[in-house]
Coordinates of C-alpha atoms and ligand atoms in Angstrom, one line a residue:
M1 CA 0.0 0.0 0.0
S2 CA 1.3 3.4 -0.8
A3 CA 1.5 5.7 2.2
T4 CA -0.3 8.4 0.3
R5 CA -3.4 6.5 -0.5
S6 CA -5.1 4.7 2.2
T7 CA -5.9 6.1 5.6
A8 CA -8.6 4.7 7.9
N9 CA -10.0 7.2 10.4
D10 CA -11.5 4.6 12.7
S11 CA -15.1 5.5 12.2
T12 CA -17.5 2.9 11.1
R13 CA -20.0 4.0 8.4
A14 CA -23.5 2.5 8.5
F15 CA -25.5 2.1 5.4
P16 CA -29.2 2.7 5.1
P17 CA -31.3 -0.2 6.5
D18 CA -32.6 -1.2 3.1
F19 CA -29.3 -1.0 1.3
L20 CA -28.9 -4.0 -1.0
W21 CA -25.7 -6.0 -1.0
G22 CA -25.0 -8.3 -3.9
A23 CA -22.5 -10.2 -5.9
A24 CA -22.3 -10.3 -9.7
T25 CA -21.2 -12.7 -12.5
A26 CA -21.9 -13.1 -16.2
A27 CA -22.9 -16.2 -18.1
Y28 CA -20.0 -16.6 -20.5
Q29 CA -17.5 -16.0 -17.7
I30 CA -18.6 -18.7 -15.4
E31 CA -21.1 -21.2 -16.9
G32 CA -19.0 -23.4 -19.2
A33 CA -21.1 -26.2 -20.6
A34 CA -20.7 -24.6 -24.0
D35 CA -22.3 -27.4 -25.9
V36 CA -24.8 -28.6 -23.4
D37 CA -28.6 -28.6 -23.6
G38 CA -28.8 -27.0 -27.0
R39 CA -26.7 -23.9 -26.4
G40 CA -25.6 -22.3 -29.7
P41 CA -22.3 -20.5 -30.4
S42 CA -21.8 -16.9 -29.4
I43 CA -19.4 -14.3 -30.7
W44 CA -17.1 -15.1 -27.7
D45 CA -16.8 -18.7 -28.7
T46 CA -15.7 -17.6 -32.1
F47 CA -13.5 -14.8 -30.9
C48 CA -11.7 -17.1 -28.4
R49 CA -10.6 -19.3 -31.4
Q50 CA -9.0 -16.4 -33.3
P51 CA -5.3 -16.8 -32.8
G52 CA -4.0 -14.1 -30.4
A53 CA -7.4 -12.7 -29.5
V54 CA -7.4 -14.1 -25.9
L55 CA -4.4 -14.5 -23.7
N56 CA -3.1 -18.1 -23.6
G57 CA -5.8 -19.1 -26.1
D58 CA -8.2 -19.5 -23.2
N59 CA -12.0 -19.9 -23.8
G60 CA -15.2 -20.3 -21.9
D61 CA -15.9 -23.9 -22.8
V62 CA -15.6 -25.0 -19.2
A63 CA -14.9 -21.8 -17.2
C64 CA -16.1 -22.3 -13.6
D65 CA -18.4 -25.1 -14.8
H66 CA -21.1 -23.1 -12.9
Y67 CA -23.7 -24.8 -15.2
H68 CA -23.1 -28.1 -13.4
R69 CA -22.2 -26.6 -10.0
V70 CA -25.1 -24.2 -9.6
D71 CA -26.2 -25.6 -6.2
E72 CA -22.7 -25.2 -4.8
D73 CA -22.6 -21.6 -6.0
L74 CA -26.0 -20.9 -4.6
D75 CA -24.8 -22.1 -1.3
L76 CA -21.8 -19.8 -1.5
L77 CA -24.1 -16.9 -2.1
D78 CA -26.3 -18.0 0.8
Q79 CA -23.4 -18.2 3.2
L80 CA -22.2 -14.9 2.1
G81 CA -25.5 -13.4 3.1
V82 CA -26.2 -11.3 0.0
G83 CA -29.6 -9.9 -0.6
T84 CA -29.3 -10.1 -4.3
Y85 CA -27.3 -11.9 -7.0
R86 CA -26.7 -10.4 -10.4
F87 CA -26.2 -13.0 -13.2
S88 CA -26.7 -12.8 -16.9
V89 CA -28.8 -15.0 -19.2
A90 CA -26.9 -16.4 -22.2
W91 CA -28.9 -15.5 -25.3
P92 CA -27.5 -18.5 -27.2
R93 CA -29.0 -20.8 -24.6
I94 CA -32.4 -19.4 -25.1
Q95 CA -32.2 -18.9 -28.9
P96 CA -29.3 -21.0 -30.2
T97 CA -29.4 -19.2 -33.5
G98 CA -30.6 -15.8 -32.1
R99 CA -34.0 -16.3 -33.6
G100 CA -37.2 -18.4 -33.2
R101 CA -38.8 -20.2 -30.4
A102 CA -37.2 -20.7 -27.0
N103 CA -35.0 -23.6 -26.2
Q104 CA -36.8 -25.0 -23.2
R105 CA -33.7 -26.6 -21.7
G106 CA -31.9 -23.2 -21.6
L107 CA -34.9 -21.6 -19.9
D108 CA -35.0 -24.5 -17.4
F109 CA -31.4 -23.8 -16.3
Y110 CA -32.3 -20.2 -15.4
R111 CA -35.5 -21.2 -13.8
R112 CA -33.6 -23.5 -11.5
L113 CA -31.2 -20.7 -10.7
V114 CA -34.0 -18.2 -10.0
D115 CA -35.9 -20.7 -7.8
G116 CA -32.7 -21.6 -6.0
L117 CA -32.1 -18.0 -5.2
R118 CA -35.6 -17.4 -4.0
D119 CA -35.5 -20.5 -1.8
R120 CA -32.5 -18.9 -0.1
G121 CA -34.2 -15.5 0.2
I122 CA -31.9 -13.9 -2.4
E123 CA -33.4 -11.6 -5.0
P124 CA -32.4 -12.3 -8.6
T125 CA -31.1 -9.4 -10.6
V126 CA -31.0 -10.5 -14.2
T127 CA -28.8 -9.0 -16.9
L128 CA -30.3 -9.8 -20.3
Y129 CA -27.2 -9.2 -22.4
H130 CA -23.6 -9.5 -21.1
W131 CA -21.9 -9.6 -24.4
D132 CA -22.6 -13.2 -25.7
L133 CA -24.4 -12.4 -29.0
P134 CA -25.5 -15.5 -30.9
Q135 CA -22.9 -16.0 -33.7
P136 CA -25.5 -16.3 -36.4
L137 CA -26.7 -12.8 -35.7
E138 CA -23.1 -11.5 -35.9
D139 CA -22.9 -13.3 -39.3
D140 CA -25.8 -11.1 -40.4
G141 CA -24.2 -7.9 -39.2
G142 CA -24.3 -8.1 -35.4
W143 CA -24.8 -4.8 -33.6
R144 CA -23.9 -2.9 -36.8
V145 CA -27.4 -3.6 -38.1
R146 CA -30.7 -2.5 -36.8
D147 CA -32.3 -6.0 -37.1
T148 CA -30.2 -7.2 -34.1
A149 CA -32.0 -4.7 -31.9
E150 CA -35.3 -6.2 -33.1
R151 CA -34.0 -9.7 -32.5
F152 CA -33.0 -8.7 -28.9
A153 CA -36.5 -7.5 -28.2
Q154 CA -37.9 -10.9 -29.2
Y155 CA -35.4 -12.7 -27.0
V156 CA -36.3 -10.4 -24.1
E157 CA -39.9 -11.3 -24.5
L158 CA -39.1 -15.0 -24.3
V159 CA -37.0 -14.6 -21.1
A160 CA -39.4 -12.2 -19.4
S161 CA -42.4 -14.3 -20.0
A162 CA -40.6 -17.4 -18.8
L163 CA -38.9 -16.0 -15.7
G164 CA -40.9 -12.9 -14.9
D165 CA -42.8 -14.3 -12.0
G166 CA -39.5 -14.9 -10.2
V167 CA -37.4 -11.9 -11.2
G168 CA -38.1 -8.4 -10.0
R169 CA -35.0 -6.5 -11.2
W170 CA -34.0 -6.5 -14.8
I171 CA -30.9 -5.0 -16.5
T172 CA -31.3 -4.8 -20.3
L173 CA -27.6 -4.5 -21.2
N174 CA -24.3 -4.7 -19.5
E175 CA -21.8 -2.0 -20.5
P176 CA -22.9 -1.3 -24.1
W177 CA -19.8 0.8 -24.5
C178 CA -17.7 -2.4 -24.3
S179 CA -20.0 -4.2 -26.8
S180 CA -19.8 -1.4 -29.3
W181 CA -16.4 0.3 -28.9
L182 CA -14.3 -2.6 -27.8
G183 CA -16.1 -5.1 -30.0
Y184 CA -16.3 -3.1 -33.2
G185 CA -13.9 -0.2 -32.6
S186 CA -10.7 -1.2 -31.0
G187 CA -11.1 -5.0 -31.6
E188 CA -10.2 -5.9 -28.1
H189 CA -13.5 -7.8 -27.6
A190 CA -15.6 -10.0 -29.7
P191 CA -16.3 -9.8 -32.6
G192 CA -12.9 -8.1 -32.9
L193 CA -13.5 -5.5 -35.6
R194 CA -11.6 -2.2 -35.9
D195 CA -14.0 0.1 -37.6
I196 CA -15.1 3.3 -35.9
G197 CA -18.1 3.8 -38.1
A198 CA -19.3 0.3 -37.2
A199 CA -18.7 1.0 -33.5
A200 CA -20.8 4.1 -33.6
A201 CA -23.6 2.3 -35.4
A202 CA -23.4 -0.5 -32.8
N203 CA -23.5 2.1 -30.0
H204 CA -26.9 3.2 -31.4
H205 CA -28.3 -0.2 -32.1
L206 CA -27.4 -1.4 -28.6
L207 CA -29.2 1.6 -27.1
L208 CA -32.1 0.9 -29.4
A209 CA -32.2 -2.7 -28.3
H210 CA -32.4 -1.4 -24.7
G211 CA -35.2 1.0 -25.6
L212 CA -37.2 -1.7 -27.4
A213 CA -36.8 -4.1 -24.4
V214 CA -38.1 -1.7 -21.8
P215 CA -41.8 -1.8 -22.7
I216 CA -41.6 -5.5 -23.3
L217 CA -40.3 -6.0 -19.8
R218 CA -43.0 -3.7 -18.4
A219 CA -45.7 -5.6 -20.2
A220 CA -44.5 -9.1 -19.3
V221 CA -43.6 -8.2 -15.7
P222 CA -45.7 -5.2 -14.6
S223 CA -44.0 -4.9 -11.2
A224 CA -40.5 -5.2 -12.7
K225 CA -37.8 -2.7 -11.9
V226 CA -36.0 -2.0 -15.2
G227 CA -32.6 -0.4 -15.7
I228 CA -29.4 -0.5 -17.7
T229 CA -25.8 -1.0 -16.6
L230 CA -23.2 1.4 -17.9
N231 CA -19.5 1.4 -17.4
L232 CA -18.7 5.0 -16.6
G233 CA -15.6 6.9 -15.7
D234 CA -14.3 10.1 -14.3
H235 CA -11.9 11.4 -16.9
Q236 CA -9.4 14.0 -15.7
A237 CA -7.2 16.1 -18.0
G238 CA -3.5 15.6 -17.3
S239 CA -2.9 19.4 -17.3
T240 CA -4.9 22.6 -17.6
H241 CA -3.7 23.1 -21.2
P242 CA -6.7 23.6 -23.4
L243 CA -5.7 20.7 -25.7
D244 CA -5.7 18.3 -22.7
V245 CA -9.0 19.7 -21.3
A246 CA -10.5 19.1 -24.8
A247 CA -9.0 15.6 -24.9
A248 CA -10.6 14.7 -21.5
R249 CA -13.9 16.1 -22.8
R250 CA -13.7 13.8 -25.9
A251 CA -12.9 10.8 -23.8
D252 CA -15.8 11.7 -21.6
G253 CA -18.0 12.1 -24.7
N254 CA -17.1 8.7 -26.0
L255 CA -17.4 6.7 -22.7
N256 CA -20.0 8.5 -20.7
R257 CA -22.1 11.0 -22.7
L258 CA -22.8 8.8 -25.8
F259 CA -24.8 6.7 -23.4
L260 CA -26.0 8.9 -20.6
D261 CA -27.2 11.7 -22.9
P262 CA -29.5 9.6 -25.1
I263 CA -30.9 7.6 -22.1
F264 CA -31.6 10.6 -19.8
H265 CA -31.7 13.6 -22.2
G266 CA -33.1 11.9 -25.3
R267 CA -30.3 13.1 -27.6
Y268 CA -26.8 12.4 -28.6
P269 CA -24.2 15.1 -27.6
D270 CA -23.6 17.6 -30.4
D271 CA -19.8 17.5 -30.0
M272 CA -19.8 13.7 -30.4
L273 CA -22.2 13.8 -33.4
E274 CA -19.8 16.3 -35.0
H275 CA -16.8 14.2 -34.1
Y276 CA -18.3 11.1 -35.7
A277 CA -20.0 12.9 -38.6
A278 CA -17.6 11.6 -41.3
V279 CA -17.5 7.9 -40.4
E280 CA -19.9 5.4 -42.0
P281 CA -22.5 4.4 -41.2
G282 CA -21.9 6.0 -37.7
F283 CA -24.8 7.8 -36.2
A284 CA -26.5 8.1 -39.6
V285 CA -28.3 4.9 -38.6
V286 CA -30.4 6.9 -36.1
R287 CA -34.1 7.0 -37.2
D288 CA -37.0 9.1 -36.2
G289 CA -38.5 7.9 -33.0
D290 CA -35.4 6.0 -31.8
L291 CA -34.4 8.5 -29.2
E292 CA -37.9 8.6 -27.7
R293 CA -37.5 4.8 -27.2
I294 CA -34.0 5.0 -25.9
S295 CA -35.0 7.6 -23.3
L296 CA -38.1 5.8 -22.0
P297 CA -38.3 6.2 -18.2
L298 CA -36.3 3.6 -16.1
D299 CA -36.5 2.6 -12.5
F300 CA -32.8 2.6 -11.8
L301 CA -29.3 3.0 -13.3
G302 CA -26.6 0.4 -12.9
V303 CA -23.1 1.8 -12.6
N304 CA -19.9 -0.2 -13.0
Y305 CA -16.8 1.5 -11.8
Y306 CA -13.3 0.1 -11.6
F307 CA -10.6 2.8 -12.1
P308 CA -9.9 6.5 -12.6
S309 CA -8.6 8.0 -15.9
T310 CA -6.3 10.8 -16.7
V311 CA -5.7 11.7 -20.3
V312 CA -3.9 14.2 -22.6
D313 CA -4.2 15.2 -26.2
S314 CA -1.9 12.8 -28.1
S315 CA 0.2 15.7 -29.4
R316 CA 1.1 16.5 -25.8
A317 CA 2.5 13.1 -24.8
A318 CA 6.0 14.5 -24.4
Q319 CA 4.9 17.2 -22.1
A320 CA 3.0 14.7 -20.0
R321 CA 6.2 12.6 -19.7
V322 CA 8.1 15.7 -18.5
A323 CA 5.4 16.3 -16.0
G324 CA 6.1 12.9 -14.5
Y325 CA 3.4 10.8 -16.0
V326 CA 3.8 7.4 -17.7
V327 CA 2.1 7.7 -21.1
A328 CA 0.3 4.9 -22.8
R329 CA 2.2 3.6 -25.8
S330 CA -0.8 3.9 -28.1
E331 CA -4.2 5.4 -28.5
Q332 CA -7.1 3.1 -27.9
F333 CA -9.1 4.8 -30.7
P334 CA -6.9 6.8 -33.1
D335 CA -9.7 9.2 -34.0
L336 CA -10.1 10.4 -30.5
H337 CA -6.4 11.5 -30.4
V338 CA -6.2 10.8 -26.7
R339 CA -3.5 9.2 -24.6
S340 CA -4.0 7.7 -21.2
L341 CA -1.6 8.5 -18.4
E342 CA -0.5 6.7 -15.3
T343 CA 0.2 8.7 -12.3
P344 CA 3.4 7.4 -10.8
G345 CA 3.1 6.1 -7.2
R346 CA -0.6 5.2 -7.5
D347 CA -1.3 1.6 -6.7
K348 CA -2.6 -0.6 -9.5
T349 CA -4.5 -3.9 -9.8
A350 CA -3.3 -6.9 -11.8
M351 CA -5.3 -5.4 -14.7
D352 CA -2.8 -2.5 -14.5
W353 CA -5.8 -0.4 -13.6
E354 CA -5.0 2.5 -11.2
I355 CA -6.8 2.5 -7.9
Q356 CA -8.6 5.6 -6.9
A357 CA -12.0 5.4 -5.1
T358 CA -12.7 9.1 -5.1
G359 CA -13.4 8.9 -8.8
L360 CA -16.5 6.8 -7.9
T361 CA -17.9 9.4 -5.6
S362 CA -17.4 12.2 -8.1
L363 CA -19.0 10.1 -10.8
L364 CA -22.0 9.4 -8.7
V365 CA -22.4 13.1 -7.8
R366 CA -22.2 14.0 -11.4
I367 CA -24.8 11.5 -12.5
R368 CA -27.2 13.0 -9.9
D369 CA -26.4 16.6 -10.8
E370 CA -26.4 16.2 -14.6
Y371 CA -28.6 13.2 -15.4
T372 CA -31.0 11.6 -13.0
P373 CA -32.3 11.4 -9.5
L374 CA -33.1 7.7 -10.1
P375 CA -31.9 5.0 -7.7
I376 CA -28.4 3.9 -8.6
Y377 CA -27.0 0.4 -8.0
I378 CA -23.3 -0.1 -8.2
T379 CA -23.7 -3.2 -10.3
E380 CA -20.0 -4.0 -10.5
N381 CA -16.9 -3.0 -8.6
G382 CA -13.9 -5.1 -7.6
A383 CA -10.3 -5.8 -8.5
A384 CA -8.0 -8.5 -9.9
F385 CA -4.9 -9.3 -7.9
D386 CA -2.3 -12.0 -8.2
D387 CA -3.9 -14.2 -5.6
Y388 CA -2.4 -17.5 -4.5
V389 CA -3.3 -20.3 -2.1
D390 CA -0.8 -20.1 0.7
P391 CA 0.8 -23.0 2.5
N392 CA -2.0 -22.9 5.0
G393 CA -4.5 -23.5 2.2
A394 CA -5.9 -19.9 2.4
V395 CA -6.1 -17.0 0.0
V396 CA -5.3 -13.9 2.0
D397 CA -6.2 -11.2 -0.4
Q398 CA -5.7 -8.2 1.8
N399 CA -5.2 -5.9 -1.3
R400 CA -8.7 -6.8 -2.5
I401 CA -10.2 -6.1 0.9
T402 CA -8.5 -2.7 1.0
Y403 CA -9.8 -2.0 -2.5
L404 CA -13.4 -3.0 -1.6
Q405 CA -13.3 -1.1 1.7
E406 CA -12.1 2.1 -0.1
H407 CA -14.8 1.8 -2.8
I408 CA -17.6 1.0 -0.5
S409 CA -16.6 3.9 1.6
A410 CA -16.6 6.0 -1.6
V411 CA -20.2 4.9 -2.2
H412 CA -21.0 5.9 1.4
D413 CA -19.5 9.3 0.7
A414 CA -21.9 9.7 -2.2
I415 CA -24.9 8.7 -0.1
D416 CA -23.7 11.2 2.5
V417 CA -24.1 14.0 0.0
G418 CA -27.5 12.9 -1.1
V419 CA -26.9 10.6 -4.0
N420 CA -29.6 7.9 -4.3
V421 CA -27.4 4.8 -4.2
R422 CA -29.4 1.8 -3.2
G423 CA -27.1 -1.1 -3.5
Y424 CA -23.6 -2.5 -4.3
F425 CA -22.6 -5.7 -6.1
V426 CA -19.1 -7.0 -5.8
W427 CA -17.4 -8.2 -9.0
S428 CA -17.1 -11.0 -8.8
L429 CA -18.4 -13.9 -6.8
L430 CA -16.0 -16.3 -8.5
D431 CA -12.6 -16.1 -10.3
N432 CA -13.7 -16.4 -13.9
F433 CA -13.0 -16.0 -17.6
E434 CA -11.8 -12.3 -17.8
W435 CA -12.5 -11.8 -21.5
S436 CA -9.4 -11.1 -23.5
F437 CA -7.3 -11.8 -20.4
G438 CA -8.6 -15.3 -20.1
Y439 CA -8.1 -17.0 -16.8
S440 CA -5.0 -14.9 -16.0
R441 CA -6.9 -12.3 -14.0
R442 CA -8.7 -13.3 -10.8
F443 CA -11.5 -11.0 -9.7
G444 CA -13.3 -13.4 -7.4
I445 CA -13.9 -13.3 -3.7
V446 CA -14.0 -17.0 -4.1
W447 CA -10.9 -18.7 -5.6
V448 CA -11.6 -21.2 -8.4
D449 CA -9.0 -23.9 -9.1
F450 CA -9.8 -24.1 -12.8
P451 CA -8.4 -27.6 -13.5
T452 CA -10.7 -29.2 -10.9
G453 CA -13.4 -26.5 -10.4
T454 CA -12.9 -26.5 -6.7
R455 CA -14.1 -23.3 -4.9
L456 CA -12.2 -21.8 -2.0
P457 CA -13.6 -18.6 -0.4
K458 CA -10.9 -16.0 0.0
A459 CA -10.3 -13.7 3.0
S460 CA -12.3 -11.0 1.0
Y461 CA -15.3 -13.3 1.1
A462 CA -15.2 -13.4 4.9
W463 CA -14.6 -9.6 5.0
Y464 CA -17.6 -8.9 2.6
R465 CA -19.8 -11.3 4.6
E466 CA -19.0 -9.2 7.7
T467 CA -19.7 -6.0 5.8
I468 CA -23.1 -7.3 4.8
R469 CA -23.9 -8.7 8.2
T470 CA -23.1 -5.4 9.9
N471 CA -24.4 -3.3 7.0
A472 CA -21.4 -1.0 7.6
V473 CA -17.9 -0.4 6.6
E474 CA -14.8 0.9 8.3
Y475 CA -14.3 4.2 6.7
A476 CA -11.4 4.4 4.2
T477 CA -10.7 7.3 2.0
S478 CA -8.4 7.8 -1.0
V479 CA -6.2 10.8 -0.3
G480 CA -3.1 12.2 -1.9
S481 CA -4.2 11.3 -5.3
A482 CA -6.4 14.1 -6.4
Ligands
FCB1 C1 -16.5 -5.3 -16.7 C2 -17.4 -6.5 -17.2 C3 -17.3 -7.7 -16.4 C4 -15.9 -8.0 -15.9 C5 -15.3 -6.7 -15.3 C6 -13.9 -6.9 -14.7 O1 -16.2 -4.5 -17.8 O2 -18.7 -6.1 -17.2 O3 -17.8 -8.8 -17.1 O4 -15.1 -8.5 -16.9 O5 -15.3 -5.7 -16.2

């Protein structure tokens, strides 16, 4: 721990009595059973087989084998004491080709999960899309084409009518920024394209899919609480130079405003429309009426937060180095002309993500001030570290405990200033398939021995259980990193 970052001031912070504590996972990352019970292929099955796409050539064929160990995982949730569990439904289990009638065996699996949760007094929180698009839909254009949004609406109808009586909280999409910009723009995620115009079109079609799903959910499950989960960030400029300030604004436009503005203000931000005006098809795919759908009222916003971000204009990389920053070797999106910086001395996770919990507080305040008073759930937050089973057979992940303590404190800080945060989900219940990093990055509060599937709760699991039991956290604050 750096001396500048973490200070505990001894006070214990209590959360509101109805604060909801949860744990999160996603289908492709944990289920395995790729060919079981009629599941069809997804874009991640395909992507994993592209040489060099995923570290060590890993894939989700077996993952945590959650599909076959669901009872054991339900018991882990039960013993943890969570009030809710966030999982995703794999579209290719419900519609193996992305179209047509439901595959009953796929629905049965989720019914069993939902019932198992409810038997244990745990509320299911269902994510309808956590990145595993059926491959046949990608073959027909994927999120580049409007039809995929229509297909999604049909899939949602099947899931909502089958599981609606057991599920009260629904998340349409997880992190559509990743699906569009990493999937079609930078190529880091499936389907692995590098086409900015396609990414912009995907951005819109994903939001349209969300908008089409909302009334379907409301009709199928009248009491449903419906929301969307966004990965949002708090971009800071590396200096006060106007070029760097403008760079931070562009990064903010791409990550945050391209999603928050249409959902809560019913329009895309002008500066971003201008920025992407020349790419094809880009936002030319927007049709009359789409933004009305995208901005339909919701019941909550899900926010995923992991790390802070400092950026400069690419032309100012040299000055940033002189100022003491470590400058990213390349731009994630060349058109944005932005370079990410690392602040020397700041602690990092095994993802190389800097740790700074205050960014979460300021992000939450900004959402309240600029976008919505709706209830907010932190639908993901957590950290990967290089965990190991020690000679006593334990995983003592003190660094993860510190990370969680700081971020949960940051959530409390936001509640203190009146932000309507209603719950927190740790990412993740289990070590799992971390997308292009394969099994090399462990985010779980439960260790998974991948060759055998054996689960071993880490020290952070016991710490989180205690946090839930007391509904309070020892206050920790991020200082010296502003
Ligand atoms: C988020 C994803 C989640 C997990 C975490 C670490 O972007 O939603 O599946 O991979 O990052």
